[in-house]
Amino acid sequence: MEKGRICLWLLVGFLLCGCQTNSMQEEVIIKQFDQFFEQIRVLFGHHIKEDGVFFNEHYHTENDINEKLAPLMTDEGMDQLLDELYEFKTGKYVYNGKLQEYLHERSQADYYPTLRSTVFNPGIRMILEEDLNISIEGNKAKVIAENAPVLYYDENSPYGQHHFGMLGYPAIDYLTVHVDMEREGEEFFISSFSIEASSSLN
């Protein structure tokens, strides 16, 4: 009987330890997720134009970008980021065609539509934690939000319509975000990502 109780307590302790470990890992993952989408936004700013193309005055070499994001991404994740957002011209990483077009036109109403399906979408950090689904398998993790609602302003608010609507924001958008991570030591690093938005901007 006594032996049975000891085994039971060992099992309970093991399960509690496993739950705490997963909980701690999820906290690390959410923190990394949030930091990435916070830090990434500085890469789309400080725009200057040279030889007919726009680029970030402070972040336009691989070393510049790597120094900012290396604590958050794997090499594969960095490669995807560079491929999706930039073109390499005359020794610099300049914004890709879609971002270039926006900066050349500078239409306020195109601001959000241009960024909404990129890592620069400011609404990603507004996704509620309860809308994030986290799964962990070995040294890999996934963070997924499927059609997560992001409320930018009350559609009946003149203030919201003026200040956000003029930049192309809808009152509410629905974002689907997939982020893959890999664990190295006690940290998780982003290895791939995808962002989609599904509401109509008409």
mmCIF file of C-alpha atoms in Angstrom:
data_model
loop_
_atom_site.group_PDB
_atom_site.id
_atom_site.type_symbol
_atom_site.label_atom_id
_atom_site.label_comp_id
_atom_site.label_asym_id
_atom_site.label_seq_id
_atom_site.Cartn_x
_atom_site.Cartn_y
_atom_site.Cartn_z
ATOM 1 C CA MET A 1 0.000 0.000 0.000
ATOM 2 C CA GLU A 2 2.768 2.394 1.020
ATOM 3 C CA LYS A 3 4.654 1.551 -2.149
ATOM 4 C CA GLY A 4 1.540 2.311 -4.217
ATOM 5 C CA ARG A 5 1.198 5.750 -2.597
ATOM 6 C CA ILE A 6 4.835 6.571 -3.334
ATOM 7 C CA CYS A 7 4.368 5.630 -6.991
ATOM 8 C CA LEU A 8 1.214 7.764 -7.167
ATOM 9 C CA TRP A 9 2.966 10.805 -5.705
ATOM 10 C CA LEU A 10 5.886 10.317 -8.058
ATOM 11 C CA LEU A 11 3.480 10.222 -11.010
ATOM 12 C CA VAL A 12 1.671 13.366 -9.839
ATOM 13 C CA GLY A 13 4.990 15.128 -9.306
ATOM 14 C CA PHE A 14 6.164 14.125 -12.769
ATOM 15 C CA LEU A 15 2.974 15.428 -14.388
ATOM 16 C CA LEU A 16 3.127 18.715 -12.474
ATOM 17 C CA CYS A 17 6.762 19.151 -13.436
ATOM 18 C CA GLY A 18 5.907 18.530 -17.082
ATOM 19 C CA CYS A 19 3.077 21.090 -16.977
ATOM 20 C CA GLN A 20 5.336 23.687 -15.370
ATOM 21 C CA THR A 21 8.051 23.036 -17.959
ATOM 22 C CA ASN A 22 5.598 23.507 -20.849
ATOM 23 C CA SER A 23 4.204 26.625 -19.220
ATOM 24 C CA MET A 24 7.677 28.097 -18.826
ATOM 25 C CA GLN A 25 8.539 27.271 -22.433
ATOM 26 C CA GLU A 26 5.328 28.887 -23.647
ATOM 27 C CA GLU A 27 6.213 32.064 -21.742
ATOM 28 C CA VAL A 28 9.616 32.132 -23.469
ATOM 29 C CA ILE A 29 7.963 31.542 -26.856
ATOM 30 C CA ILE A 30 5.376 34.297 -26.404
ATOM 31 C CA LYS A 31 8.065 36.710 -25.238
ATOM 32 C CA GLN A 32 10.191 35.925 -28.307
ATOM 33 C CA PHE A 33 7.155 36.249 -30.589
ATOM 34 C CA ASP A 34 6.306 39.668 -29.166
ATOM 35 C CA GLN A 35 9.897 40.920 -29.190
ATOM 36 C CA PHE A 36 10.340 39.907 -32.816
ATOM 37 C CA PHE A 37 7.292 41.828 -34.021
ATOM 38 C CA GLU A 38 8.288 44.789 -31.888
ATOM 39 C CA GLN A 39 11.917 44.904 -33.057
ATOM 40 C CA ILE A 40 11.145 44.243 -36.723
ATOM 41 C CA ARG A 41 9.245 47.507 -37.148
ATOM 42 C CA VAL A 42 12.403 49.641 -36.947
ATOM 43 C CA LEU A 43 13.517 48.076 -40.243
ATOM 44 C CA PHE A 44 10.785 49.986 -42.085
ATOM 45 C CA GLY A 45 11.651 53.563 -41.232
ATOM 46 C CA HIS A 46 14.284 56.301 -41.644
ATOM 47 C CA HIS A 47 13.630 56.157 -45.381
ATOM 48 C CA ILE A 48 16.110 57.788 -47.716
ATOM 49 C CA LYS A 49 16.280 57.736 -51.500
ATOM 50 C CA GLU A 50 19.427 57.164 -53.495
ATOM 51 C CA ASP A 51 19.814 56.222 -57.159
ATOM 52 C CA GLY A 52 16.040 56.118 -57.481
ATOM 53 C CA VAL A 53 15.375 53.578 -54.711
ATOM 54 C CA PHE A 54 14.401 53.832 -51.053
ATOM 55 C CA PHE A 55 16.138 52.094 -48.183
ATOM 56 C CA ASN A 56 16.500 52.408 -44.418
ATOM 57 C CA GLU A 57 19.273 54.817 -43.527
ATOM 58 C CA HIS A 58 20.196 52.829 -40.409
ATOM 59 C CA TYR A 59 19.514 49.249 -41.546
ATOM 60 C CA HIS A 60 20.586 48.545 -45.111
ATOM 61 C CA THR A 61 23.485 46.085 -44.830
ATOM 62 C CA GLU A 62 23.290 42.433 -43.856
ATOM 63 C CA ASN A 63 25.362 43.199 -40.764
ATOM 64 C CA ASP A 64 22.958 45.981 -39.729
ATOM 65 C CA ILE A 65 19.916 43.750 -40.057
ATOM 66 C CA ASN A 66 21.629 40.712 -38.565
ATOM 67 C CA GLU A 67 22.773 42.661 -35.527
ATOM 68 C CA LYS A 68 19.171 43.667 -34.856
ATOM 69 C CA LEU A 69 17.537 40.296 -35.431
ATOM 70 C CA ALA A 70 20.190 37.632 -34.719
ATOM 71 C CA PRO A 71 19.016 37.315 -31.075
ATOM 72 C CA LEU A 72 15.546 36.458 -32.402
ATOM 73 C CA MET A 73 15.968 34.455 -35.622
ATOM 74 C CA THR A 74 17.773 31.473 -37.117
ATOM 75 C CA ASP A 75 19.821 31.817 -40.302
ATOM 76 C CA GLU A 76 16.925 30.307 -42.262
ATOM 77 C CA GLY A 77 14.495 32.822 -40.806
ATOM 78 C CA MET A 78 16.851 35.663 -41.654
ATOM 79 C CA ASP A 79 17.173 34.419 -45.246
ATOM 80 C CA GLN A 80 13.389 34.359 -45.621
ATOM 81 C CA LEU A 81 13.120 37.877 -44.234
ATOM 82 C CA LEU A 82 15.729 39.250 -46.633
ATOM 83 C CA ASP A 83 14.159 37.456 -49.617
ATOM 84 C CA GLU A 84 10.621 38.670 -48.877
ATOM 85 C CA LEU A 85 11.273 42.288 -47.956
ATOM 86 C CA TYR A 86 14.397 43.368 -49.795
ATOM 87 C CA GLU A 87 16.355 43.476 -53.005
ATOM 88 C CA PHE A 88 20.135 43.719 -52.946
ATOM 89 C CA LYS A 89 21.310 46.588 -55.126
ATOM 90 C CA THR A 90 24.585 48.518 -55.277
ATOM 91 C CA GLY A 91 25.801 46.974 -52.044
ATOM 92 C CA LYS A 92 22.652 47.766 -50.058
ATOM 93 C CA TYR A 93 19.445 46.009 -49.071
ATOM 94 C CA VAL A 94 16.680 48.209 -50.467
ATOM 95 C CA TYR A 95 12.956 47.676 -49.968
ATOM 96 C CA ASN A 96 11.237 45.329 -52.398
ATOM 97 C CA GLY A 97 8.896 46.383 -55.205
ATOM 98 C CA LYS A 98 5.693 46.696 -53.170
ATOM 99 C CA LEU A 99 7.321 48.785 -50.450
ATOM 100 C CA GLN A 100 9.188 50.827 -53.067
ATOM 101 C CA GLU A 101 5.919 51.588 -54.849
ATOM 102 C CA TYR A 102 4.312 52.815 -51.652
ATOM 103 C CA LEU A 103 7.270 55.065 -50.775
ATOM 104 C CA HIS A 104 7.370 56.547 -54.285
ATOM 105 C CA GLU A 105 3.649 57.317 -54.267
ATOM 106 C CA ARG A 106 3.341 58.159 -50.550
ATOM 107 C CA SER A 107 -0.433 57.794 -50.586
ATOM 108 C CA GLN A 108 -1.590 57.809 -46.955
ATOM 109 C CA ALA A 109 -4.492 55.496 -47.736
ATOM 110 C CA ASP A 110 -2.048 52.836 -48.975
ATOM 111 C CA TYR A 111 -0.036 52.673 -45.743
ATOM 112 C CA TYR A 112 -1.866 49.842 -44.009
ATOM 113 C CA PRO A 113 -2.794 47.883 -47.172
ATOM 114 C CA THR A 114 0.909 47.835 -48.070
ATOM 115 C CA LEU A 115 2.033 46.505 -44.688
ATOM 116 C CA ARG A 116 -0.898 44.336 -43.635
ATOM 117 C CA SER A 117 0.427 41.012 -45.002
ATOM 118 C CA THR A 118 4.005 41.620 -43.897
ATOM 119 C CA VAL A 119 5.887 41.341 -40.614
ATOM 120 C CA PHE A 120 5.563 45.140 -40.390
ATOM 121 C CA ASN A 121 1.840 44.940 -39.660
ATOM 122 C CA PRO A 122 1.445 46.724 -36.299
ATOM 123 C CA GLY A 123 -1.695 44.730 -35.543
ATOM 124 C CA ILE A 124 0.212 41.483 -34.985
ATOM 125 C CA ARG A 125 1.261 42.619 -31.508
ATOM 126 C CA MET A 126 -2.390 43.414 -30.768
ATOM 127 C CA ILE A 127 -3.461 39.794 -31.176
ATOM 128 C CA LEU A 128 -4.727 38.547 -27.822
ATOM 129 C CA GLU A 129 -2.681 35.821 -26.162
ATOM 130 C CA GLU A 130 -5.805 33.673 -25.965
ATOM 131 C CA ASP A 131 -5.920 33.699 -29.782
ATOM 132 C CA LEU A 132 -2.407 32.263 -30.044
ATOM 133 C CA ASN A 133 -2.139 28.494 -30.323
ATOM 134 C CA ILE A 134 1.275 27.220 -29.193
ATOM 135 C CA SER A 135 2.517 23.707 -29.839
ATOM 136 C CA ILE A 136 5.889 22.278 -28.804
ATOM 137 C CA GLU A 137 7.451 19.104 -30.148
ATOM 138 C CA GLY A 138 11.008 18.357 -29.185
ATOM 139 C CA ASN A 139 13.175 21.335 -30.131
ATOM 140 C CA LYS A 140 10.559 22.855 -32.423
ATOM 141 C CA ALA A 141 7.606 25.076 -31.663
ATOM 142 C CA LYS A 142 4.762 26.667 -33.594
ATOM 143 C CA VAL A 143 2.758 29.789 -32.810
ATOM 144 C CA ILE A 144 -0.437 30.051 -34.832
ATOM 145 C CA ALA A 145 -3.223 32.609 -34.881
ATOM 146 C CA GLU A 146 -6.067 31.782 -37.283
ATOM 147 C CA ASN A 147 -8.238 34.709 -38.358
ATOM 148 C CA ALA A 148 -7.519 36.480 -35.069
ATOM 149 C CA PRO A 149 -9.576 39.679 -34.762
ATOM 150 C CA VAL A 150 -7.637 42.922 -34.342
ATOM 151 C CA LEU A 151 -9.743 45.963 -33.440
ATOM 152 C CA TYR A 152 -8.148 49.213 -34.575
ATOM 153 C CA TYR A 153 -11.045 51.568 -33.889
ATOM 154 C CA ASP A 154 -14.802 51.781 -33.440
ATOM 155 C CA GLU A 155 -16.320 52.079 -36.897
ATOM 156 C CA ASN A 156 -18.738 54.672 -35.498
ATOM 157 C CA SER A 157 -15.918 56.816 -34.133
ATOM 158 C CA PRO A 158 -15.178 59.945 -36.216
ATOM 159 C CA TYR A 159 -11.762 60.132 -34.518
ATOM 160 C CA GLY A 160 -10.917 56.552 -35.479
ATOM 161 C CA GLN A 161 -12.166 56.967 -39.024
ATOM 162 C CA HIS A 162 -10.087 60.113 -39.456
ATOM 163 C CA HIS A 163 -6.824 59.103 -37.824
ATOM 164 C CA PHE A 164 -6.769 55.407 -38.747
ATOM 165 C CA GLY A 165 -9.130 55.238 -41.700
ATOM 166 C CA MET A 166 -7.107 57.811 -43.627
ATOM 167 C CA LEU A 167 -4.104 55.441 -43.390
ATOM 168 C CA GLY A 168 -6.128 52.587 -44.846
ATOM 169 C CA TYR A 169 -6.870 50.770 -41.591
ATOM 170 C CA PRO A 170 -10.192 48.933 -41.395
ATOM 171 C CA ALA A 171 -12.084 49.190 -38.129
ATOM 172 C CA ILE A 172 -11.303 45.509 -37.596
ATOM 173 C CA ASP A 173 -8.979 43.151 -39.423
ATOM 174 C CA TYR A 174 -8.538 39.388 -39.171
ATOM 175 C CA LEU A 175 -4.962 38.164 -39.162
ATOM 176 C CA THR A 176 -3.594 34.689 -39.710
ATOM 177 C CA VAL A 177 -0.041 34.383 -38.425
ATOM 178 C CA HIS A 178 2.137 31.260 -38.525
ATOM 179 C CA VAL A 179 5.540 31.329 -36.849
ATOM 180 C CA ASP A 180 7.920 28.371 -36.586
ATOM 181 C CA MET A 181 10.644 28.377 -33.954
ATOM 182 C CA GLU A 182 13.640 26.232 -33.077
ATOM 183 C CA ARG A 183 15.110 25.841 -29.606
ATOM 184 C CA GLU A 184 18.765 26.361 -28.920
ATOM 185 C CA GLY A 185 19.604 25.952 -25.261
ATOM 186 C CA GLU A 186 16.882 27.691 -23.267
ATOM 187 C CA GLU A 187 15.893 30.082 -26.064
ATOM 188 C CA PHE A 188 13.624 29.787 -29.102
ATOM 189 C CA PHE A 189 14.500 31.410 -32.437
ATOM 190 C CA ILE A 190 12.158 32.158 -35.340
ATOM 191 C CA SER A 191 12.922 29.990 -38.371
ATOM 192 C CA SER A 192 9.974 30.852 -40.637
ATOM 193 C CA PHE A 193 6.848 32.986 -40.695
ATOM 194 C CA SER A 194 3.778 33.849 -42.752
ATOM 195 C CA ILE A 195 1.192 36.610 -42.371
ATOM 196 C CA GLU A 196 -2.187 36.905 -44.072
ATOM 197 C CA ALA A 197 -5.086 39.297 -43.592
ATOM 198 C CA SER A 198 -8.608 38.423 -44.578
ATOM 199 C CA SER A 199 -10.955 41.377 -44.075
ATOM 200 C CA SER A 200 -12.120 43.525 -46.975
ATOM 201 C CA LEU A 201 -10.585 46.984 -47.143
ATOM 202 C CA ASN A 202 -13.221 48.288 -49.524
#
